mmCIF file of C-alpha atoms in Angstrom:
data_model
loop_
_atom_site.group_PDB
_atom_site.id
_atom_site.type_symbol
_atom_site.label_atom_id
_atom_site.label_comp_id
_atom_site.label_asym_id
_atom_site.label_seq_id
_atom_site.Cartn_x
_atom_site.Cartn_y
_atom_site.Cartn_z
ATOM 1 C CA MET A 3 0.730 -35.200 14.188
ATOM 2 C CA SER A 4 3.609 -35.961 16.549
ATOM 3 C CA GLY A 5 5.995 -38.866 16.837
ATOM 4 C CA LEU A 6 6.281 -39.408 13.067
ATOM 5 C CA ALA A 7 9.668 -38.686 11.556
ATOM 6 C CA PRO A 8 9.821 -37.647 7.901
ATOM 7 C CA PRO A 9 11.704 -40.067 5.604
ATOM 8 C CA TRP A 10 14.596 -37.612 5.275
ATOM 9 C CA ALA A 11 15.112 -37.224 9.038
ATOM 10 C CA SER A 12 18.109 -38.728 10.837
ATOM 11 C CA GLY A 13 17.052 -41.504 13.183
ATOM 12 C CA PRO A 14 13.978 -41.248 15.394
ATOM 13 C CA SER A 15 11.905 -38.107 15.644
ATOM 14 C CA ASP A 16 12.399 -35.500 18.341
ATOM 15 C CA ASP A 17 9.285 -36.808 20.067
ATOM 16 C CA ALA A 18 10.621 -40.350 20.021
ATOM 17 C CA ARG A 19 13.914 -39.213 21.543
ATOM 18 C CA ARG A 20 12.016 -37.886 24.526
ATOM 19 C CA ARG A 21 10.378 -41.249 25.204
ATOM 20 C CA GLY A 22 11.875 -44.220 27.052
ATOM 21 C CA PRO A 23 11.900 -47.888 25.944
ATOM 22 C CA ALA A 24 8.328 -48.374 27.146
ATOM 23 C CA GLN A 25 7.178 -45.276 25.247
ATOM 24 C CA ARG A 26 6.889 -43.331 28.497
ATOM 25 C CA PRO A 27 7.644 -39.608 28.166
ATOM 26 C CA VAL A 28 10.929 -38.640 29.762
ATOM 27 C CA VAL A 29 12.054 -35.219 30.856
ATOM 28 C CA GLY A 30 14.577 -33.440 28.689
ATOM 29 C CA PRO A 31 14.987 -30.846 25.992
ATOM 30 C CA PRO A 32 14.223 -31.652 22.379
ATOM 31 C CA ALA A 33 17.073 -32.792 20.206
ATOM 32 C CA PRO A 34 19.042 -29.932 18.658
ATOM 33 C CA HIS A 35 18.102 -29.100 15.094
ATOM 34 C CA ASP A 36 21.700 -29.238 13.936
ATOM 35 C CA LYS A 37 21.674 -33.005 14.414
ATOM 36 C CA ARG A 38 19.229 -33.559 11.575
ATOM 37 C CA LEU A 39 20.409 -35.098 8.362
ATOM 38 C CA ARG A 40 21.513 -32.768 5.606
ATOM 39 C CA PRO A 41 21.974 -33.576 1.919
ATOM 40 C CA PRO A 42 25.360 -35.189 1.228
ATOM 41 C CA GLY A 43 28.172 -33.169 -0.284
ATOM 42 C CA PRO A 44 29.210 -29.559 0.169
ATOM 43 C CA ALA A 45 26.670 -26.816 -0.339
ATOM 44 C CA GLU A 46 27.352 -25.096 -3.640
ATOM 45 C CA THR A 47 26.944 -21.359 -4.007
ATOM 46 C CA PRO A 48 25.095 -20.461 -7.229
ATOM 47 C CA PRO A 49 27.106 -18.270 -9.597
ATOM 48 C CA TRP A 50 24.555 -15.451 -9.344
ATOM 49 C CA ALA A 51 24.912 -15.110 -5.568
ATOM 50 C CA SER A 52 27.206 -12.598 -3.838
ATOM 51 C CA PRO A 53 29.151 -10.407 -4.715
ATOM 52 C CA TRP A 54 26.342 -8.866 -6.785
ATOM 53 C CA GLY A 55 24.158 -8.040 -3.833
ATOM 54 C CA ARG A 56 20.656 -8.959 -2.742
ATOM 55 C CA LEU A 57 18.460 -10.689 -5.303
ATOM 56 C CA ARG A 58 15.145 -8.855 -5.688
ATOM 57 C CA SER A 59 13.393 -10.830 -8.430
ATOM 58 C CA PHE A 60 14.040 -13.170 -11.326
ATOM 59 C CA GLN A 61 12.505 -14.620 -14.470
ATOM 60 C CA ILE A 62 13.314 -17.924 -16.157
ATOM 61 C CA ALA A 63 12.694 -18.674 -19.824
ATOM 62 C CA PRO A 64 10.033 -21.254 -20.753
ATOM 63 C CA ALA A 65 12.730 -23.566 -22.126
ATOM 64 C CA SER A 66 14.730 -23.197 -18.877
ATOM 65 C CA ASP A 67 17.758 -22.131 -20.896
ATOM 66 C CA ARG A 68 17.927 -18.495 -19.765
ATOM 67 C CA LEU A 69 17.681 -16.686 -16.451
ATOM 68 C CA TYR A 70 17.207 -12.992 -15.767
ATOM 69 C CA LEU A 71 18.054 -11.545 -12.363
ATOM 70 C CA VAL A 72 17.319 -8.198 -10.728
ATOM 71 C CA PHE A 73 19.462 -7.159 -7.779
ATOM 72 C CA GLY A 74 18.542 -4.416 -5.370
ATOM 73 C CA THR A 75 21.753 -3.508 -3.540
ATOM 74 C CA PRO A 76 23.620 -2.496 -5.592
ATOM 75 C CA PRO A 77 20.968 -2.321 -8.338
ATOM 76 C CA SER A 78 21.644 -4.260 -11.530
ATOM 77 C CA VAL A 79 20.081 -6.609 -14.085
ATOM 78 C CA GLN A 80 21.840 -9.749 -15.273
ATOM 79 C CA ALA A 81 21.128 -12.248 -18.042
ATOM 80 C CA TRP A 82 22.435 -15.808 -17.784
ATOM 81 C CA SER A 83 22.415 -18.654 -20.275
ATOM 82 C CA LEU A 84 21.836 -22.099 -18.782
ATOM 83 C CA ARG A 85 23.120 -25.386 -20.177
ATOM 84 C CA ARG A 86 22.372 -28.742 -18.625
ATOM 85 C CA THR A 87 25.129 -31.335 -18.449
ATOM 86 C CA GLU A 88 24.971 -34.850 -17.057
ATOM 87 C CA ASP A 89 25.260 -33.843 -13.421
ATOM 88 C CA ARG A 90 24.701 -30.091 -13.234
ATOM 89 C CA VAL A 91 23.499 -26.924 -14.898
ATOM 90 C CA GLU A 92 26.218 -24.619 -16.181
ATOM 91 C CA ALA A 93 25.437 -20.899 -16.033
ATOM 92 C CA THR A 94 27.188 -18.247 -18.103
ATOM 93 C CA VAL A 95 26.600 -14.523 -17.767
ATOM 94 C CA GLU A 96 25.639 -12.779 -21.008
ATOM 95 C CA SER A 97 26.616 -9.298 -22.175
ATOM 96 C CA TRP A 98 23.876 -6.797 -22.918
ATOM 97 C CA VAL A 99 24.005 -5.248 -26.381
ATOM 98 C CA ASP A 100 21.915 -2.336 -25.092
ATOM 99 C CA ALA A 101 22.321 -1.473 -21.434
ATOM 100 C CA PRO A 102 19.313 -2.331 -19.248
ATOM 101 C CA PRO A 103 17.960 0.190 -16.714
ATOM 102 C CA ALA A 104 20.546 1.138 -14.114
ATOM 103 C CA ASN A 105 18.060 1.224 -11.224
ATOM 104 C CA PRO A 106 15.593 -1.615 -11.918
ATOM 105 C CA SER A 107 12.442 -1.960 -9.851
ATOM 106 C CA ALA A 108 10.609 -4.867 -11.545
ATOM 107 C CA ILE A 109 11.025 -7.355 -14.385
ATOM 108 C CA ALA A 110 8.723 -9.588 -16.432
ATOM 109 C CA LEU A 111 9.292 -12.080 -19.252
ATOM 110 C CA SER A 112 6.672 -12.683 -21.928
ATOM 111 C CA PRO A 113 5.115 -16.169 -22.028
ATOM 112 C CA ASP A 114 6.970 -17.081 -25.223
ATOM 113 C CA GLY A 115 10.268 -15.951 -23.688
ATOM 114 C CA GLY A 116 10.941 -13.387 -26.393
ATOM 115 C CA LEU A 117 10.326 -10.053 -24.673
ATOM 116 C CA LEU A 118 11.571 -8.590 -21.398
ATOM 117 C CA ALA A 119 9.952 -5.671 -19.599
ATOM 118 C CA ILE A 120 12.122 -3.880 -17.038
ATOM 119 C CA SER A 121 10.961 -0.873 -15.024
ATOM 120 C CA ASP A 122 13.224 1.552 -13.205
ATOM 121 C CA GLY A 123 13.165 4.218 -10.534
ATOM 122 C CA THR A 124 12.453 7.019 -13.007
ATOM 123 C CA GLY A 125 9.032 5.585 -13.879
ATOM 124 C CA SER A 126 10.043 4.347 -17.329
ATOM 125 C CA ILE A 127 9.688 0.790 -18.648
ATOM 126 C CA VAL A 128 12.121 -0.652 -21.183
ATOM 127 C CA LEU A 129 11.093 -3.461 -23.539
ATOM 128 C CA MET A 130 14.005 -5.648 -24.593
ATOM 129 C CA ASP A 131 14.542 -8.551 -26.945
ATOM 130 C CA ALA A 132 15.193 -11.329 -24.446
ATOM 131 C CA LEU A 133 17.484 -13.241 -26.818
ATOM 132 C CA ARG A 134 19.455 -10.464 -28.475
ATOM 133 C CA LEU A 135 19.456 -8.318 -25.302
ATOM 134 C CA THR A 136 18.613 -5.195 -27.277
ATOM 135 C CA VAL A 137 16.048 -2.464 -26.627
ATOM 136 C CA VAL A 138 12.967 -2.717 -28.844
ATOM 137 C CA GLY A 139 10.653 -0.215 -27.151
ATOM 138 C CA ARG A 140 10.287 2.229 -24.279
ATOM 139 C CA ILE A 141 7.430 3.456 -22.128
ATOM 140 C CA ALA A 142 8.230 6.950 -20.915
ATOM 141 C CA PRO A 143 7.291 8.093 -17.407
ATOM 142 C CA ARG A 144 4.403 10.471 -16.964
ATOM 143 C CA PRO A 145 5.668 13.887 -15.826
ATOM 144 C CA ASP A 146 2.440 14.519 -13.911
ATOM 145 C CA GLU A 147 2.864 11.335 -11.841
ATOM 146 C CA PRO A 148 6.359 11.260 -10.338
ATOM 147 C CA GLU A 149 5.406 8.381 -8.022
ATOM 148 C CA ALA A 150 4.211 6.125 -10.834
ATOM 149 C CA VAL A 151 7.187 3.774 -10.611
ATOM 150 C CA ALA A 152 6.164 0.280 -11.695
ATOM 151 C CA THR A 153 6.989 -2.076 -8.839
ATOM 152 C CA ALA A 154 5.233 -5.079 -10.405
ATOM 153 C CA LEU A 155 5.011 -6.175 -14.049
ATOM 154 C CA THR A 156 3.329 -9.065 -15.815
ATOM 155 C CA PHE A 157 2.458 -10.034 -19.382
ATOM 156 C CA SER A 158 -0.936 -11.348 -20.376
ATOM 157 C CA PRO A 159 -0.946 -15.055 -21.295
ATOM 158 C CA ASP A 160 -1.032 -14.218 -25.018
ATOM 159 C CA GLY A 161 1.837 -11.740 -24.598
ATOM 160 C CA ARG A 162 -0.109 -8.906 -26.224
ATOM 161 C CA ARG A 163 -0.551 -6.795 -23.099
ATOM 162 C CA LEU A 164 1.617 -5.644 -20.231
ATOM 163 C CA ALA A 165 0.229 -4.770 -16.804
ATOM 164 C CA ALA A 166 2.320 -2.376 -14.720
ATOM 165 C CA GLY A 167 1.454 -1.829 -11.064
ATOM 166 C CA SER A 168 2.480 1.294 -9.167
ATOM 167 C CA GLN A 169 1.200 3.543 -6.393
ATOM 168 C CA GLN A 170 -1.081 5.123 -8.984
ATOM 169 C CA GLY A 171 -2.827 1.877 -9.945
ATOM 170 C CA VAL A 172 -2.380 -0.813 -12.586
ATOM 171 C CA GLN A 173 -1.790 0.508 -16.092
ATOM 172 C CA PHE A 174 -2.326 -1.739 -19.117
ATOM 173 C CA TRP A 175 -0.278 -1.383 -22.298
ATOM 174 C CA ASP A 176 -1.055 -2.902 -25.692
ATOM 175 C CA LEU A 177 2.029 -4.515 -27.218
ATOM 176 C CA ASP A 178 0.827 -5.552 -30.665
ATOM 177 C CA VAL A 179 3.785 -3.467 -31.857
ATOM 178 C CA PRO A 180 6.409 -3.675 -29.074
ATOM 179 C CA SER A 181 8.358 -0.777 -30.541
ATOM 180 C CA SER A 182 5.285 1.438 -30.038
ATOM 181 C CA PRO A 183 3.517 0.449 -26.803
ATOM 182 C CA ARG A 184 0.023 1.903 -26.619
ATOM 183 C CA PRO A 185 -1.616 2.831 -23.292
ATOM 184 C CA SER A 186 -4.937 1.183 -22.563
ATOM 185 C CA TYR A 187 -7.045 1.591 -19.418
ATOM 186 C CA ARG A 188 -5.913 1.770 -15.810
ATOM 187 C CA LEU A 189 -7.271 0.074 -12.712
ATOM 188 C CA PRO A 190 -7.291 1.724 -9.301
ATOM 189 C CA GLY A 191 -4.581 -0.066 -7.395
ATOM 190 C CA PRO A 192 -4.308 -1.051 -3.746
ATOM 191 C CA SER A 193 -3.142 1.481 -1.207
ATOM 192 C CA GLY A 194 0.604 1.919 -1.298
ATOM 193 C CA ARG A 195 2.973 -0.147 -3.355
ATOM 194 C CA THR A 196 1.876 -2.898 -5.733
ATOM 195 C CA PHE A 197 3.873 -6.014 -4.898
ATOM 196 C CA ALA A 198 2.666 -8.590 -7.418
ATOM 197 C CA LEU A 199 0.381 -9.079 -10.416
ATOM 198 C CA ALA A 200 -0.847 -12.308 -11.987
ATOM 199 C CA PHE A 201 -3.207 -13.092 -14.858
ATOM 200 C CA ARG A 202 -5.481 -16.085 -14.863
ATOM 201 C CA PRO A 203 -4.327 -18.509 -17.595
ATOM 202 C CA ASP A 204 -7.175 -17.417 -19.887
ATOM 203 C CA GLY A 205 -6.292 -13.740 -19.379
ATOM 204 C CA ARG A 206 -9.789 -12.804 -18.174
ATOM 205 C CA ARG A 207 -8.912 -12.096 -14.551
ATOM 206 C CA LEU A 208 -6.087 -10.211 -12.866
ATOM 207 C CA ALA A 209 -4.933 -10.658 -9.272
ATOM 208 C CA VAL A 210 -3.327 -7.653 -7.584
ATOM 209 C CA LEU A 211 -1.346 -7.801 -4.341
ATOM 210 C CA GLY A 212 -0.577 -4.576 -2.499
ATOM 211 C CA ALA A 213 0.367 -3.483 0.995
ATOM 212 C CA ASP A 214 -3.062 -4.416 2.357
ATOM 213 C CA PRO A 215 -3.435 -7.997 3.663
ATOM 214 C CA ALA A 216 -5.766 -8.897 0.801
ATOM 215 C CA VAL A 217 -5.597 -9.822 -2.873
ATOM 216 C CA GLU A 218 -7.845 -7.995 -5.332
ATOM 217 C CA PHE A 219 -9.326 -9.884 -8.283
ATOM 218 C CA TRP A 220 -10.473 -7.951 -11.328
ATOM 219 C CA ASP A 221 -12.882 -9.271 -13.959
ATOM 220 C CA LEU A 222 -11.258 -7.787 -17.049
ATOM 221 C CA ASP A 223 -13.924 -9.060 -19.451
ATOM 222 C CA ALA A 224 -16.700 -7.316 -17.515
ATOM 223 C CA LEU A 225 -14.631 -4.163 -17.179
ATOM 224 C CA GLU A 226 -13.836 -3.981 -20.889
ATOM 225 C CA ASP A 227 -17.486 -4.598 -21.799
ATOM 226 C CA ALA A 228 -18.503 -1.713 -19.538
ATOM 227 C CA LEU A 229 -15.896 0.568 -21.107
ATOM 228 C CA ARG A 230 -17.134 -0.277 -24.603
ATOM 229 C CA ARG A 231 -20.730 0.459 -23.628
ATOM 230 C CA LEU A 232 -19.572 3.854 -22.401
ATOM 231 C CA ASP A 233 -17.612 4.346 -25.613
ATOM 232 C CA LEU A 234 -14.405 4.468 -23.579
ATOM 233 C CA GLY A 235 -12.796 1.286 -24.856
ATOM 234 C CA ASP A 236 -11.437 0.074 -28.161
#
């Protein structure tokens, strides 16, 4: 639709500016965009912005009291505690008890906010206590797959499994005992890098986004039933 200005616009719409008193179109360029209304007050720079580099990904705790940030250039992982006051949210950087990966590639937070998974450029995945900021488990890289760097991570809705997407596919890990992650089955991934993974809320489907302009959906229930019939599953 044209001629309708949104409620946050300043004055008449661009289309209206180009019309005369009798609503006849008049010749002239559209109004410059810099004349539109902006929110009052100075723009505040969040504390996690520069000088730490380009933000690659982030995770926020279910209670909105913690924030975890992954930067790409230079690479780093940061943990912030968040506290809401009357007019703002105060953010304080936390110190890691155990150092996180130095070259992070992906991060995921468990649904209950208790466990962090952080992958790095070596192909390993570190499991960390999200509150204490300590290492509780590690998934070592496979020496026969040097390109199996997890570029996407996600926890199942019940927090008992971790899906890690790489150029080699999507590997599932059982986390009943986070200190001893156990490999499960692996899905063939999209061609190239895996960009994002997402479980359906009931955990029965997984969406996989890769370099191809399409999203793959996997029926995990049907797959696991087939593996059990072949005596290949648990």
